[in-house]
N, C-alpha and C. Protein backbone atom coordinates (compact mmCIF):
# COMPACT_ATOMS: atom_id res chain seq x y z
N MET A 1 -10.02 3.11 -36.93
CA MET A 1 -8.65 2.62 -37.08
C MET A 1 -7.66 3.76 -36.94
N LEU A 2 -6.49 3.46 -36.39
CA LEU A 2 -5.47 4.46 -36.15
C LEU A 2 -4.29 4.22 -37.07
N GLN A 3 -3.96 5.21 -37.88
CA GLN A 3 -2.79 5.09 -38.74
C GLN A 3 -1.54 5.13 -37.86
N THR A 4 -0.62 4.18 -38.08
CA THR A 4 0.51 4.06 -37.18
C THR A 4 1.83 4.45 -37.81
N LEU A 5 1.97 4.33 -39.11
CA LEU A 5 3.22 4.67 -39.78
C LEU A 5 2.92 5.51 -41.02
N PRO A 6 3.68 6.59 -41.27
CA PRO A 6 3.37 7.45 -42.40
C PRO A 6 3.91 6.96 -43.73
N GLN A 7 5.00 6.21 -43.74
CA GLN A 7 5.63 5.85 -45.00
C GLN A 7 4.88 4.71 -45.68
N LEU A 8 4.92 4.70 -47.02
CA LEU A 8 4.29 3.63 -47.78
C LEU A 8 5.22 2.44 -47.84
N ILE A 9 4.67 1.25 -47.61
CA ILE A 9 5.46 0.02 -47.67
C ILE A 9 4.69 -1.02 -48.46
N ASP A 10 5.35 -2.09 -48.86
CA ASP A 10 4.67 -3.17 -49.56
C ASP A 10 4.33 -4.28 -48.58
N LEU A 11 3.61 -5.30 -49.06
CA LEU A 11 3.12 -6.36 -48.17
C LEU A 11 4.27 -7.13 -47.54
N GLU A 12 5.34 -7.39 -48.28
CA GLU A 12 6.47 -8.12 -47.72
C GLU A 12 7.09 -7.36 -46.56
N GLU A 13 7.24 -6.05 -46.72
CA GLU A 13 7.78 -5.24 -45.63
C GLU A 13 6.83 -5.22 -44.45
N PHE A 14 5.54 -5.17 -44.73
CA PHE A 14 4.53 -5.20 -43.67
C PHE A 14 4.61 -6.49 -42.87
N LEU A 15 4.75 -7.61 -43.56
CA LEU A 15 4.83 -8.90 -42.87
C LEU A 15 6.11 -9.02 -42.06
N ASP A 16 7.19 -8.44 -42.56
CA ASP A 16 8.44 -8.42 -41.79
C ASP A 16 8.29 -7.57 -40.54
N TRP A 17 7.53 -6.47 -40.67
CA TRP A 17 7.34 -5.54 -39.56
C TRP A 17 6.36 -6.06 -38.52
N TYR A 18 5.40 -6.87 -38.91
CA TYR A 18 4.25 -7.22 -38.08
C TYR A 18 4.71 -7.75 -36.72
N PRO A 19 4.29 -7.12 -35.62
CA PRO A 19 4.76 -7.54 -34.29
C PRO A 19 4.12 -8.85 -33.86
N ASP A 20 4.93 -9.79 -33.45
CA ASP A 20 4.46 -11.12 -33.08
C ASP A 20 3.68 -11.06 -31.76
N GLY A 21 2.42 -11.46 -31.83
CA GLY A 21 1.62 -11.57 -30.62
C GLY A 21 1.10 -10.27 -30.06
N TYR A 22 1.22 -9.18 -30.83
CA TYR A 22 0.76 -7.89 -30.31
C TYR A 22 -0.10 -7.18 -31.34
N GLY A 23 -1.37 -6.96 -30.99
CA GLY A 23 -2.24 -6.14 -31.81
C GLY A 23 -2.68 -6.79 -33.11
N ARG A 24 -3.62 -6.11 -33.78
CA ARG A 24 -4.11 -6.52 -35.09
C ARG A 24 -3.91 -5.37 -36.05
N PHE A 25 -3.32 -5.66 -37.20
CA PHE A 25 -2.95 -4.62 -38.15
C PHE A 25 -3.37 -5.03 -39.56
N GLU A 26 -3.61 -4.01 -40.39
CA GLU A 26 -3.87 -4.22 -41.81
C GLU A 26 -3.01 -3.25 -42.60
N LEU A 27 -2.82 -3.60 -43.87
CA LEU A 27 -2.09 -2.73 -44.79
C LEU A 27 -3.04 -2.29 -45.88
N HIS A 28 -3.24 -0.98 -46.03
CA HIS A 28 -4.14 -0.43 -47.05
C HIS A 28 -3.34 0.49 -47.96
N ASP A 29 -3.11 0.04 -49.18
CA ASP A 29 -2.40 0.86 -50.16
C ASP A 29 -1.08 1.41 -49.61
N GLY A 30 -0.35 0.55 -48.93
CA GLY A 30 0.97 0.90 -48.44
C GLY A 30 1.02 1.54 -47.08
N VAL A 31 -0.14 1.75 -46.44
CA VAL A 31 -0.19 2.39 -45.12
C VAL A 31 -0.66 1.38 -44.08
N ILE A 32 0.06 1.30 -42.96
CA ILE A 32 -0.30 0.38 -41.89
C ILE A 32 -1.36 1.02 -40.99
N PHE A 33 -2.39 0.22 -40.67
CA PHE A 33 -3.42 0.66 -39.75
C PHE A 33 -3.52 -0.35 -38.61
N GLU A 34 -3.63 0.16 -37.40
CA GLU A 34 -3.92 -0.69 -36.25
C GLU A 34 -5.42 -0.80 -36.08
N MET A 35 -5.93 -2.03 -35.94
CA MET A 35 -7.36 -2.25 -35.80
C MET A 35 -7.75 -2.01 -34.34
N GLN A 36 -8.40 -0.88 -34.10
CA GLN A 36 -8.79 -0.49 -32.75
C GLN A 36 -10.19 -1.02 -32.47
N THR A 37 -10.29 -2.28 -32.06
CA THR A 37 -11.59 -2.90 -31.84
C THR A 37 -12.06 -2.67 -30.41
N THR A 38 -13.38 -2.65 -30.24
CA THR A 38 -13.98 -2.50 -28.92
C THR A 38 -14.17 -3.87 -28.27
N GLY A 39 -14.47 -3.84 -26.98
CA GLY A 39 -14.75 -5.09 -26.29
C GLY A 39 -15.97 -5.79 -26.88
N THR A 40 -16.98 -5.01 -27.24
CA THR A 40 -18.18 -5.60 -27.84
C THR A 40 -17.86 -6.26 -29.18
N HIS A 41 -17.04 -5.60 -29.97
CA HIS A 41 -16.60 -6.15 -31.25
C HIS A 41 -15.95 -7.51 -31.03
N GLU A 42 -15.09 -7.61 -30.01
CA GLU A 42 -14.42 -8.87 -29.72
C GLU A 42 -15.41 -9.93 -29.22
N GLN A 43 -16.42 -9.50 -28.47
CA GLN A 43 -17.44 -10.45 -28.01
C GLN A 43 -18.20 -11.05 -29.19
N VAL A 44 -18.58 -10.21 -30.15
CA VAL A 44 -19.34 -10.70 -31.30
C VAL A 44 -18.49 -11.62 -32.16
N SER A 45 -17.26 -11.23 -32.44
CA SER A 45 -16.40 -12.08 -33.26
C SER A 45 -16.10 -13.39 -32.55
N GLY A 46 -15.89 -13.33 -31.22
CA GLY A 46 -15.66 -14.56 -30.46
C GLY A 46 -16.87 -15.47 -30.45
N PHE A 47 -18.05 -14.89 -30.33
CA PHE A 47 -19.29 -15.67 -30.37
C PHE A 47 -19.45 -16.39 -31.70
N LEU A 48 -19.20 -15.68 -32.80
CA LEU A 48 -19.32 -16.30 -34.12
C LEU A 48 -18.28 -17.40 -34.32
N ALA A 49 -17.05 -17.15 -33.91
CA ALA A 49 -16.01 -18.17 -34.04
C ALA A 49 -16.36 -19.41 -33.22
N GLN A 50 -16.94 -19.20 -32.05
CA GLN A 50 -17.33 -20.32 -31.20
C GLN A 50 -18.43 -21.16 -31.86
N LYS A 51 -19.45 -20.48 -32.39
CA LYS A 51 -20.55 -21.20 -33.04
C LYS A 51 -20.05 -21.99 -34.25
N LEU A 52 -19.15 -21.40 -35.03
CA LEU A 52 -18.63 -22.09 -36.20
C LEU A 52 -17.72 -23.24 -35.80
N SER A 53 -16.95 -23.07 -34.73
CA SER A 53 -16.08 -24.15 -34.25
C SER A 53 -16.90 -25.37 -33.83
N VAL A 54 -18.04 -25.12 -33.20
CA VAL A 54 -18.92 -26.23 -32.81
C VAL A 54 -19.41 -26.97 -34.05
N GLN A 55 -19.78 -26.23 -35.09
CA GLN A 55 -20.22 -26.86 -36.34
C GLN A 55 -19.10 -27.68 -36.97
N ILE A 56 -17.90 -27.15 -36.96
CA ILE A 56 -16.76 -27.89 -37.52
C ILE A 56 -16.57 -29.20 -36.78
N GLU A 57 -16.65 -29.16 -35.45
CA GLU A 57 -16.45 -30.35 -34.63
C GLU A 57 -17.60 -31.35 -34.81
N GLN A 58 -18.82 -30.87 -34.72
CA GLN A 58 -19.98 -31.77 -34.76
C GLN A 58 -20.15 -32.43 -36.12
N ASN A 59 -19.80 -31.71 -37.19
CA ASN A 59 -20.01 -32.23 -38.54
C ASN A 59 -18.74 -32.77 -39.18
N ASN A 60 -17.67 -32.83 -38.38
CA ASN A 60 -16.39 -33.38 -38.85
C ASN A 60 -15.95 -32.72 -40.16
N LEU A 61 -16.02 -31.40 -40.20
CA LEU A 61 -15.65 -30.65 -41.40
C LEU A 61 -14.14 -30.42 -41.44
N PRO A 62 -13.54 -30.47 -42.61
CA PRO A 62 -12.08 -30.30 -42.72
C PRO A 62 -11.67 -28.83 -42.72
N TYR A 63 -12.16 -28.10 -41.73
CA TYR A 63 -11.92 -26.67 -41.64
C TYR A 63 -11.21 -26.34 -40.33
N PHE A 64 -10.59 -25.16 -40.28
CA PHE A 64 -10.06 -24.65 -39.02
C PHE A 64 -10.14 -23.12 -39.04
N ILE A 65 -10.13 -22.56 -37.84
CA ILE A 65 -10.22 -21.11 -37.67
C ILE A 65 -8.93 -20.62 -37.03
N PRO A 66 -8.06 -19.96 -37.79
CA PRO A 66 -6.81 -19.45 -37.21
C PRO A 66 -7.08 -18.27 -36.29
N ARG A 67 -6.18 -18.03 -35.37
CA ARG A 67 -6.32 -16.87 -34.49
C ARG A 67 -6.33 -15.59 -35.30
N GLN A 68 -5.43 -15.49 -36.26
CA GLN A 68 -5.48 -14.40 -37.23
C GLN A 68 -4.60 -14.77 -38.42
N CYS A 69 -4.91 -14.16 -39.55
CA CYS A 69 -4.09 -14.33 -40.74
C CYS A 69 -4.32 -13.12 -41.64
N ILE A 70 -3.50 -13.02 -42.67
CA ILE A 70 -3.59 -11.91 -43.61
C ILE A 70 -4.09 -12.44 -44.96
N ILE A 71 -5.01 -11.70 -45.57
CA ILE A 71 -5.48 -12.01 -46.92
C ILE A 71 -4.84 -11.02 -47.88
N LYS A 72 -4.15 -11.54 -48.88
CA LYS A 72 -3.51 -10.70 -49.88
C LYS A 72 -4.45 -10.51 -51.08
N PRO A 73 -4.78 -9.28 -51.45
CA PRO A 73 -5.59 -9.05 -52.64
C PRO A 73 -4.87 -9.52 -53.91
N VAL A 74 -5.65 -9.74 -54.96
CA VAL A 74 -5.11 -10.29 -56.19
C VAL A 74 -4.12 -9.33 -56.85
N ASP A 75 -4.48 -8.08 -57.00
CA ASP A 75 -3.72 -7.16 -57.84
C ASP A 75 -2.92 -6.12 -57.07
N SER A 76 -2.69 -6.36 -55.79
CA SER A 76 -1.97 -5.36 -55.00
C SER A 76 -0.87 -6.00 -54.19
N ALA A 77 0.32 -5.40 -54.25
CA ALA A 77 1.43 -5.81 -53.40
C ALA A 77 1.56 -4.87 -52.21
N LYS A 78 0.60 -3.95 -52.03
CA LYS A 78 0.68 -2.96 -50.97
C LYS A 78 -0.53 -3.00 -50.04
N SER A 79 -1.28 -4.11 -50.06
CA SER A 79 -2.42 -4.25 -49.15
C SER A 79 -2.46 -5.66 -48.58
N GLY A 80 -3.01 -5.77 -47.39
CA GLY A 80 -3.22 -7.06 -46.75
C GLY A 80 -4.27 -6.89 -45.67
N TYR A 81 -5.30 -7.75 -45.68
CA TYR A 81 -6.43 -7.60 -44.78
C TYR A 81 -6.43 -8.69 -43.71
N ASN A 82 -6.82 -8.29 -42.51
CA ASN A 82 -6.83 -9.18 -41.35
C ASN A 82 -8.28 -9.35 -40.89
N PRO A 83 -8.99 -10.35 -41.40
CA PRO A 83 -10.43 -10.45 -41.13
C PRO A 83 -10.74 -10.76 -39.68
N ASP A 84 -11.97 -10.41 -39.26
CA ASP A 84 -12.38 -10.67 -37.89
C ASP A 84 -12.50 -12.16 -37.61
N VAL A 85 -13.08 -12.90 -38.55
CA VAL A 85 -13.16 -14.37 -38.45
C VAL A 85 -12.91 -14.92 -39.84
N ILE A 86 -12.08 -15.96 -39.92
CA ILE A 86 -11.84 -16.61 -41.20
C ILE A 86 -11.80 -18.12 -40.98
N VAL A 87 -12.42 -18.85 -41.89
CA VAL A 87 -12.44 -20.31 -41.84
C VAL A 87 -11.67 -20.82 -43.04
N LEU A 88 -10.64 -21.64 -42.77
CA LEU A 88 -9.78 -22.14 -43.82
C LEU A 88 -9.96 -23.65 -43.99
N ASP A 89 -9.57 -24.15 -45.16
CA ASP A 89 -9.74 -25.55 -45.52
C ASP A 89 -8.43 -26.30 -45.34
N TRP A 90 -8.45 -27.30 -44.44
CA TRP A 90 -7.26 -28.12 -44.21
C TRP A 90 -6.77 -28.77 -45.50
N ASN A 91 -7.68 -29.13 -46.39
CA ASN A 91 -7.32 -29.93 -47.56
C ASN A 91 -6.49 -29.17 -48.58
N VAL A 92 -6.54 -27.85 -48.55
CA VAL A 92 -5.83 -27.07 -49.57
C VAL A 92 -4.85 -26.07 -48.99
N ILE A 93 -4.74 -26.00 -47.65
CA ILE A 93 -3.87 -24.99 -47.05
C ILE A 93 -2.42 -25.17 -47.47
N ASN A 94 -2.01 -26.40 -47.76
CA ASN A 94 -0.62 -26.63 -48.16
C ASN A 94 -0.29 -26.07 -49.54
N ASN A 95 -1.33 -25.68 -50.28
CA ASN A 95 -1.10 -25.06 -51.60
C ASN A 95 -0.81 -23.56 -51.49
N GLU A 96 -0.90 -23.03 -50.29
CA GLU A 96 -0.66 -21.61 -50.07
C GLU A 96 0.84 -21.34 -49.92
N PRO A 97 1.44 -20.61 -50.84
CA PRO A 97 2.89 -20.43 -50.80
C PRO A 97 3.40 -19.60 -49.63
N LEU A 98 2.55 -18.75 -49.04
CA LEU A 98 3.00 -17.89 -47.96
C LEU A 98 2.49 -18.31 -46.59
N TRP A 99 1.78 -19.42 -46.53
CA TRP A 99 1.13 -19.77 -45.27
C TRP A 99 2.11 -20.16 -44.17
N ASN A 100 3.00 -21.07 -44.44
CA ASN A 100 3.86 -21.61 -43.38
C ASN A 100 4.74 -20.55 -42.73
N LYS A 101 5.24 -19.62 -43.50
CA LYS A 101 6.15 -18.61 -42.96
C LYS A 101 5.46 -17.29 -42.63
N ARG A 102 4.33 -17.02 -43.30
CA ARG A 102 3.73 -15.69 -43.19
C ARG A 102 2.28 -15.67 -42.73
N SER A 103 1.66 -16.83 -42.55
CA SER A 103 0.23 -16.90 -42.20
C SER A 103 -0.60 -16.03 -43.14
N THR A 104 -0.28 -16.12 -44.43
CA THR A 104 -0.92 -15.25 -45.42
C THR A 104 -1.62 -16.09 -46.48
N ILE A 105 -2.84 -15.67 -46.84
CA ILE A 105 -3.67 -16.37 -47.83
C ILE A 105 -3.62 -15.60 -49.15
N THR A 106 -3.36 -16.32 -50.23
CA THR A 106 -3.30 -15.70 -51.56
C THR A 106 -4.30 -16.30 -52.53
N GLN A 107 -5.01 -17.38 -52.12
CA GLN A 107 -5.90 -18.09 -53.03
C GLN A 107 -7.29 -18.23 -52.40
N GLY A 108 -8.29 -17.82 -53.15
CA GLY A 108 -9.65 -17.83 -52.62
C GLY A 108 -10.17 -19.20 -52.25
N GLU A 109 -9.72 -20.25 -52.94
CA GLU A 109 -10.24 -21.59 -52.67
C GLU A 109 -9.81 -22.11 -51.30
N THR A 110 -8.84 -21.48 -50.68
CA THR A 110 -8.42 -21.88 -49.33
C THR A 110 -9.43 -21.44 -48.28
N VAL A 111 -10.20 -20.42 -48.59
CA VAL A 111 -11.11 -19.80 -47.62
C VAL A 111 -12.52 -20.34 -47.81
N ARG A 112 -13.06 -20.94 -46.76
CA ARG A 112 -14.44 -21.41 -46.80
C ARG A 112 -15.42 -20.31 -46.42
N LEU A 113 -14.97 -19.40 -45.55
CA LEU A 113 -15.84 -18.31 -45.09
C LEU A 113 -14.97 -17.22 -44.50
N VAL A 114 -15.32 -15.96 -44.79
CA VAL A 114 -14.68 -14.83 -44.13
C VAL A 114 -15.77 -13.92 -43.59
N ILE A 115 -15.56 -13.42 -42.37
CA ILE A 115 -16.53 -12.55 -41.70
C ILE A 115 -15.85 -11.25 -41.30
N GLU A 116 -16.47 -10.14 -41.66
CA GLU A 116 -16.04 -8.83 -41.20
C GLU A 116 -17.15 -8.21 -40.36
N LEU A 117 -16.77 -7.65 -39.22
CA LEU A 117 -17.70 -6.92 -38.37
C LEU A 117 -17.58 -5.43 -38.65
N VAL A 118 -18.71 -4.81 -38.91
CA VAL A 118 -18.72 -3.41 -39.35
C VAL A 118 -18.49 -2.48 -38.17
N SER A 119 -17.60 -1.51 -38.38
CA SER A 119 -17.39 -0.42 -37.42
C SER A 119 -17.56 0.90 -38.17
N THR A 120 -17.06 1.98 -37.62
CA THR A 120 -17.32 3.29 -38.22
C THR A 120 -16.74 3.42 -39.63
N ASN A 121 -15.71 2.66 -39.95
CA ASN A 121 -15.14 2.67 -41.30
C ASN A 121 -15.86 1.64 -42.18
N TRP A 122 -17.19 1.74 -42.22
CA TRP A 122 -18.02 0.72 -42.86
C TRP A 122 -17.75 0.60 -44.35
N GLN A 123 -17.24 1.65 -44.98
CA GLN A 123 -16.96 1.57 -46.42
C GLN A 123 -15.93 0.49 -46.75
N ASP A 124 -15.00 0.25 -45.84
CA ASP A 124 -13.99 -0.79 -46.07
C ASP A 124 -14.65 -2.14 -46.31
N ASP A 125 -15.67 -2.47 -45.49
CA ASP A 125 -16.30 -3.79 -45.57
C ASP A 125 -17.28 -3.89 -46.74
N TYR A 126 -18.07 -2.84 -46.95
CA TYR A 126 -19.11 -2.89 -47.99
C TYR A 126 -18.57 -2.59 -49.39
N LEU A 127 -17.44 -1.94 -49.48
CA LEU A 127 -16.92 -1.55 -50.79
C LEU A 127 -15.58 -2.22 -51.09
N ILE A 128 -14.56 -1.85 -50.33
CA ILE A 128 -13.20 -2.29 -50.66
C ILE A 128 -13.04 -3.80 -50.50
N LYS A 129 -13.34 -4.31 -49.30
CA LYS A 129 -13.10 -5.73 -49.05
C LYS A 129 -14.05 -6.61 -49.84
N LEU A 130 -15.28 -6.18 -50.00
CA LEU A 130 -16.21 -6.97 -50.81
C LEU A 130 -15.66 -7.16 -52.22
N ALA A 131 -15.18 -6.09 -52.83
CA ALA A 131 -14.65 -6.19 -54.19
C ALA A 131 -13.40 -7.07 -54.23
N GLU A 132 -12.53 -6.93 -53.23
CA GLU A 132 -11.30 -7.71 -53.24
C GLU A 132 -11.54 -9.19 -52.96
N TYR A 133 -12.45 -9.49 -52.04
CA TYR A 133 -12.76 -10.88 -51.74
C TYR A 133 -13.46 -11.56 -52.92
N GLU A 134 -14.30 -10.81 -53.60
CA GLU A 134 -14.95 -11.34 -54.81
C GLU A 134 -13.91 -11.64 -55.88
N LYS A 135 -13.01 -10.71 -56.10
CA LYS A 135 -11.98 -10.88 -57.13
C LYS A 135 -11.06 -12.07 -56.80
N LEU A 136 -10.79 -12.25 -55.52
CA LEU A 136 -9.92 -13.36 -55.10
C LEU A 136 -10.63 -14.70 -55.24
N GLY A 137 -11.96 -14.68 -55.26
CA GLY A 137 -12.72 -15.93 -55.41
C GLY A 137 -13.08 -16.60 -54.10
N ILE A 138 -13.22 -15.80 -53.03
CA ILE A 138 -13.66 -16.34 -51.74
C ILE A 138 -15.15 -16.65 -51.84
N SER A 139 -15.52 -17.88 -51.54
CA SER A 139 -16.86 -18.36 -51.86
C SER A 139 -17.96 -17.77 -50.99
N GLU A 140 -17.64 -17.37 -49.75
CA GLU A 140 -18.69 -16.85 -48.87
C GLU A 140 -18.12 -15.75 -47.98
N TYR A 141 -18.83 -14.63 -47.94
CA TYR A 141 -18.38 -13.45 -47.19
C TYR A 141 -19.56 -12.86 -46.43
N TRP A 142 -19.41 -12.77 -45.11
CA TRP A 142 -20.44 -12.17 -44.26
C TRP A 142 -20.02 -10.75 -43.87
N ILE A 143 -20.92 -9.81 -44.05
CA ILE A 143 -20.76 -8.47 -43.47
C ILE A 143 -21.72 -8.39 -42.30
N THR A 144 -21.17 -8.39 -41.09
CA THR A 144 -21.97 -8.44 -39.87
C THR A 144 -22.08 -7.03 -39.30
N ASP A 145 -23.17 -6.36 -39.63
CA ASP A 145 -23.38 -4.97 -39.25
C ASP A 145 -24.30 -4.95 -38.04
N TYR A 146 -23.76 -5.34 -36.87
CA TYR A 146 -24.60 -5.55 -35.70
C TYR A 146 -25.06 -4.25 -35.05
N LEU A 147 -24.47 -3.12 -35.43
CA LEU A 147 -24.90 -1.82 -34.92
C LEU A 147 -25.66 -1.00 -35.96
N GLY A 148 -25.82 -1.54 -37.17
CA GLY A 148 -26.53 -0.79 -38.21
C GLY A 148 -25.80 0.48 -38.62
N LEU A 149 -24.51 0.37 -38.87
CA LEU A 149 -23.69 1.54 -39.18
C LEU A 149 -23.53 1.78 -40.68
N GLY A 150 -23.79 0.79 -41.51
CA GLY A 150 -23.54 0.90 -42.94
C GLY A 150 -24.43 1.91 -43.63
N GLY A 151 -24.07 2.21 -44.87
CA GLY A 151 -24.86 3.15 -45.65
C GLY A 151 -26.28 2.66 -45.88
N ARG A 152 -27.21 3.59 -46.04
CA ARG A 152 -28.62 3.24 -46.23
C ARG A 152 -28.85 2.43 -47.49
N ARG A 153 -28.01 2.61 -48.50
CA ARG A 153 -28.17 1.83 -49.72
C ARG A 153 -27.84 0.35 -49.50
N TYR A 154 -27.18 0.05 -48.37
CA TYR A 154 -26.85 -1.33 -48.07
C TYR A 154 -27.79 -1.97 -47.05
N ILE A 155 -28.22 -1.19 -46.05
CA ILE A 155 -29.03 -1.79 -44.98
C ILE A 155 -30.39 -1.13 -44.81
N GLY A 156 -30.76 -0.29 -45.77
CA GLY A 156 -32.11 0.27 -45.75
C GLY A 156 -32.24 1.56 -44.97
N ASN A 157 -33.42 2.17 -45.09
CA ASN A 157 -33.74 3.42 -44.42
C ASN A 157 -35.12 3.29 -43.78
N PRO A 158 -35.24 3.34 -42.46
CA PRO A 158 -34.17 3.63 -41.50
C PRO A 158 -33.17 2.46 -41.39
N LYS A 159 -31.97 2.81 -40.95
CA LYS A 159 -30.95 1.78 -40.79
C LYS A 159 -31.35 0.79 -39.70
N GLN A 160 -30.92 -0.45 -39.87
CA GLN A 160 -31.16 -1.46 -38.85
C GLN A 160 -30.01 -2.47 -38.89
N PRO A 161 -29.72 -3.12 -37.77
CA PRO A 161 -28.70 -4.16 -37.76
C PRO A 161 -29.01 -5.23 -38.82
N THR A 162 -28.02 -5.58 -39.61
CA THR A 162 -28.22 -6.46 -40.76
C THR A 162 -26.99 -7.33 -40.96
N ILE A 163 -27.22 -8.58 -41.31
CA ILE A 163 -26.13 -9.46 -41.72
C ILE A 163 -26.31 -9.74 -43.21
N SER A 164 -25.31 -9.37 -43.99
CA SER A 164 -25.33 -9.57 -45.44
C SER A 164 -24.41 -10.72 -45.78
N ILE A 165 -24.97 -11.81 -46.29
CA ILE A 165 -24.17 -12.99 -46.65
C ILE A 165 -24.03 -13.03 -48.17
N HIS A 166 -22.80 -12.93 -48.63
CA HIS A 166 -22.49 -12.93 -50.05
C HIS A 166 -21.96 -14.29 -50.46
N ASN A 167 -22.58 -14.88 -51.46
CA ASN A 167 -22.13 -16.16 -52.01
C ASN A 167 -21.65 -15.95 -53.43
N LEU A 168 -20.51 -16.55 -53.74
CA LEU A 168 -19.91 -16.40 -55.07
C LEU A 168 -20.60 -17.33 -56.06
N ILE A 169 -21.26 -16.75 -57.05
CA ILE A 169 -21.96 -17.51 -58.08
C ILE A 169 -21.49 -17.02 -59.44
N GLU A 170 -20.86 -17.92 -60.19
CA GLU A 170 -20.30 -17.58 -61.50
C GLU A 170 -19.41 -16.34 -61.43
N GLY A 171 -18.58 -16.30 -60.39
CA GLY A 171 -17.59 -15.25 -60.26
C GLY A 171 -18.09 -13.94 -59.69
N GLU A 172 -19.38 -13.87 -59.31
CA GLU A 172 -19.93 -12.64 -58.75
C GLU A 172 -20.66 -12.94 -57.45
N TYR A 173 -20.58 -12.01 -56.51
CA TYR A 173 -21.29 -12.17 -55.26
C TYR A 173 -22.78 -11.89 -55.44
N GLN A 174 -23.59 -12.80 -54.90
CA GLN A 174 -25.02 -12.60 -54.77
C GLN A 174 -25.32 -12.50 -53.27
N VAL A 175 -26.07 -11.49 -52.88
CA VAL A 175 -26.24 -11.21 -51.45
C VAL A 175 -27.63 -11.60 -50.97
N SER A 176 -27.66 -12.16 -49.76
CA SER A 176 -28.90 -12.38 -49.02
C SER A 176 -28.75 -11.67 -47.68
N GLN A 177 -29.81 -11.00 -47.24
CA GLN A 177 -29.71 -10.23 -46.01
C GLN A 177 -30.63 -10.79 -44.94
N PHE A 178 -30.17 -10.67 -43.67
CA PHE A 178 -30.86 -11.28 -42.55
C PHE A 178 -30.97 -10.26 -41.42
N THR A 179 -32.17 -10.13 -40.89
CA THR A 179 -32.44 -9.24 -39.77
C THR A 179 -33.35 -9.96 -38.79
N GLY A 180 -33.51 -9.39 -37.60
CA GLY A 180 -34.48 -9.91 -36.64
C GLY A 180 -34.30 -11.39 -36.36
N ASN A 181 -35.38 -12.14 -36.47
CA ASN A 181 -35.36 -13.57 -36.17
C ASN A 181 -35.09 -14.43 -37.41
N ASP A 182 -34.61 -13.81 -38.50
CA ASP A 182 -34.23 -14.59 -39.67
C ASP A 182 -33.12 -15.58 -39.30
N VAL A 183 -33.25 -16.81 -39.77
CA VAL A 183 -32.20 -17.81 -39.57
C VAL A 183 -31.18 -17.66 -40.70
N LEU A 184 -29.92 -17.54 -40.33
CA LEU A 184 -28.88 -17.37 -41.33
C LEU A 184 -28.77 -18.61 -42.22
N ILE A 185 -28.52 -18.38 -43.50
CA ILE A 185 -28.33 -19.47 -44.45
C ILE A 185 -26.91 -19.39 -44.97
N SER A 186 -26.11 -20.41 -44.65
CA SER A 186 -24.71 -20.44 -45.01
C SER A 186 -24.39 -21.66 -45.86
N ALA A 187 -23.77 -21.44 -47.00
CA ALA A 187 -23.37 -22.57 -47.85
C ALA A 187 -22.25 -23.36 -47.19
N ALA A 188 -21.35 -22.68 -46.50
CA ALA A 188 -20.23 -23.36 -45.86
C ALA A 188 -20.67 -24.15 -44.63
N PHE A 189 -21.73 -23.68 -43.96
CA PHE A 189 -22.22 -24.32 -42.74
C PHE A 189 -23.73 -24.53 -42.84
N PRO A 190 -24.16 -25.51 -43.66
CA PRO A 190 -25.59 -25.68 -43.91
C PRO A 190 -26.39 -26.10 -42.69
N ASN A 191 -25.73 -26.63 -41.65
CA ASN A 191 -26.45 -27.06 -40.46
C ASN A 191 -26.44 -26.01 -39.35
N LEU A 192 -25.91 -24.85 -39.65
CA LEU A 192 -25.87 -23.78 -38.66
C LEU A 192 -27.29 -23.30 -38.34
N ASN A 193 -27.63 -23.32 -37.08
CA ASN A 193 -28.95 -22.87 -36.64
C ASN A 193 -28.76 -21.63 -35.77
N LEU A 194 -28.72 -20.48 -36.44
CA LEU A 194 -28.37 -19.23 -35.77
C LEU A 194 -29.19 -18.11 -36.38
N THR A 195 -29.82 -17.31 -35.54
CA THR A 195 -30.59 -16.19 -36.05
C THR A 195 -29.76 -14.90 -35.98
N ALA A 196 -30.19 -13.94 -36.77
CA ALA A 196 -29.53 -12.64 -36.73
C ALA A 196 -29.61 -12.03 -35.33
N ASN A 197 -30.77 -12.15 -34.69
CA ASN A 197 -30.95 -11.55 -33.37
C ASN A 197 -30.02 -12.14 -32.31
N GLN A 198 -29.70 -13.42 -32.44
CA GLN A 198 -28.77 -14.02 -31.49
C GLN A 198 -27.42 -13.31 -31.54
N ILE A 199 -27.01 -12.92 -32.73
CA ILE A 199 -25.76 -12.19 -32.88
C ILE A 199 -25.92 -10.75 -32.40
N PHE A 200 -27.03 -10.12 -32.78
CA PHE A 200 -27.25 -8.73 -32.42
C PHE A 200 -27.34 -8.55 -30.91
N ARG A 201 -27.90 -9.52 -30.19
CA ARG A 201 -28.01 -9.41 -28.74
C ARG A 201 -26.64 -9.37 -28.08
N ILE A 202 -25.67 -10.09 -28.64
CA ILE A 202 -24.31 -10.06 -28.11
C ILE A 202 -23.73 -8.65 -28.26
N GLY A 203 -24.06 -8.00 -29.39
CA GLY A 203 -23.49 -6.69 -29.67
C GLY A 203 -24.28 -5.51 -29.18
N ASP A 204 -25.45 -5.76 -28.60
CA ASP A 204 -26.31 -4.65 -28.16
C ASP A 204 -25.99 -4.28 -26.73
N LYS A 205 -25.01 -3.37 -26.57
CA LYS A 205 -24.60 -2.93 -25.23
C LYS A 205 -24.99 -1.47 -24.98
N ARG A 206 -25.91 -0.96 -25.82
CA ARG A 206 -26.31 0.44 -25.65
C ARG A 206 -27.28 0.61 -24.50
């Protein structure tokens, strides 16, 4: 990620600044970062969004996938996260006070699933965002580490491509991990028939 502005700002200022239709940005503790994604990163996120969209259509689920939106952490007015893929619930989106004007989520129950794709700043996904999404009460969070970049304490030694699916149980995330030909198990999409390797093949451009 590339830091774009030196001054500290709050989320409201960030949303006012956010350029319409150009780039992807996040706010971390008052500092704006531009998300410098690779083509492969976009292929993997697009593949996942496509697979989930098919499930939404086939199973008549009351969900939708926005092009992008901002997630506001519970206890911070100086951060806002822009997930790679997010699935929202039509039935409760109108309860979001910032949605219509700001495309911003403040309540965990609005989110059926959030997916982050791991890049070189892997600590953001495994540490910062995991803690914030848990605190917000987002029921399901995928960390899609298709290049095996995360710390060894998260994906083992030797490192290997891993998908970590966190489900919120009694206010805490419980994680299940998937590698190789493991079929992903998703509470939000119980009929999803997708293996870890199907995702990893999209991202394996080495």
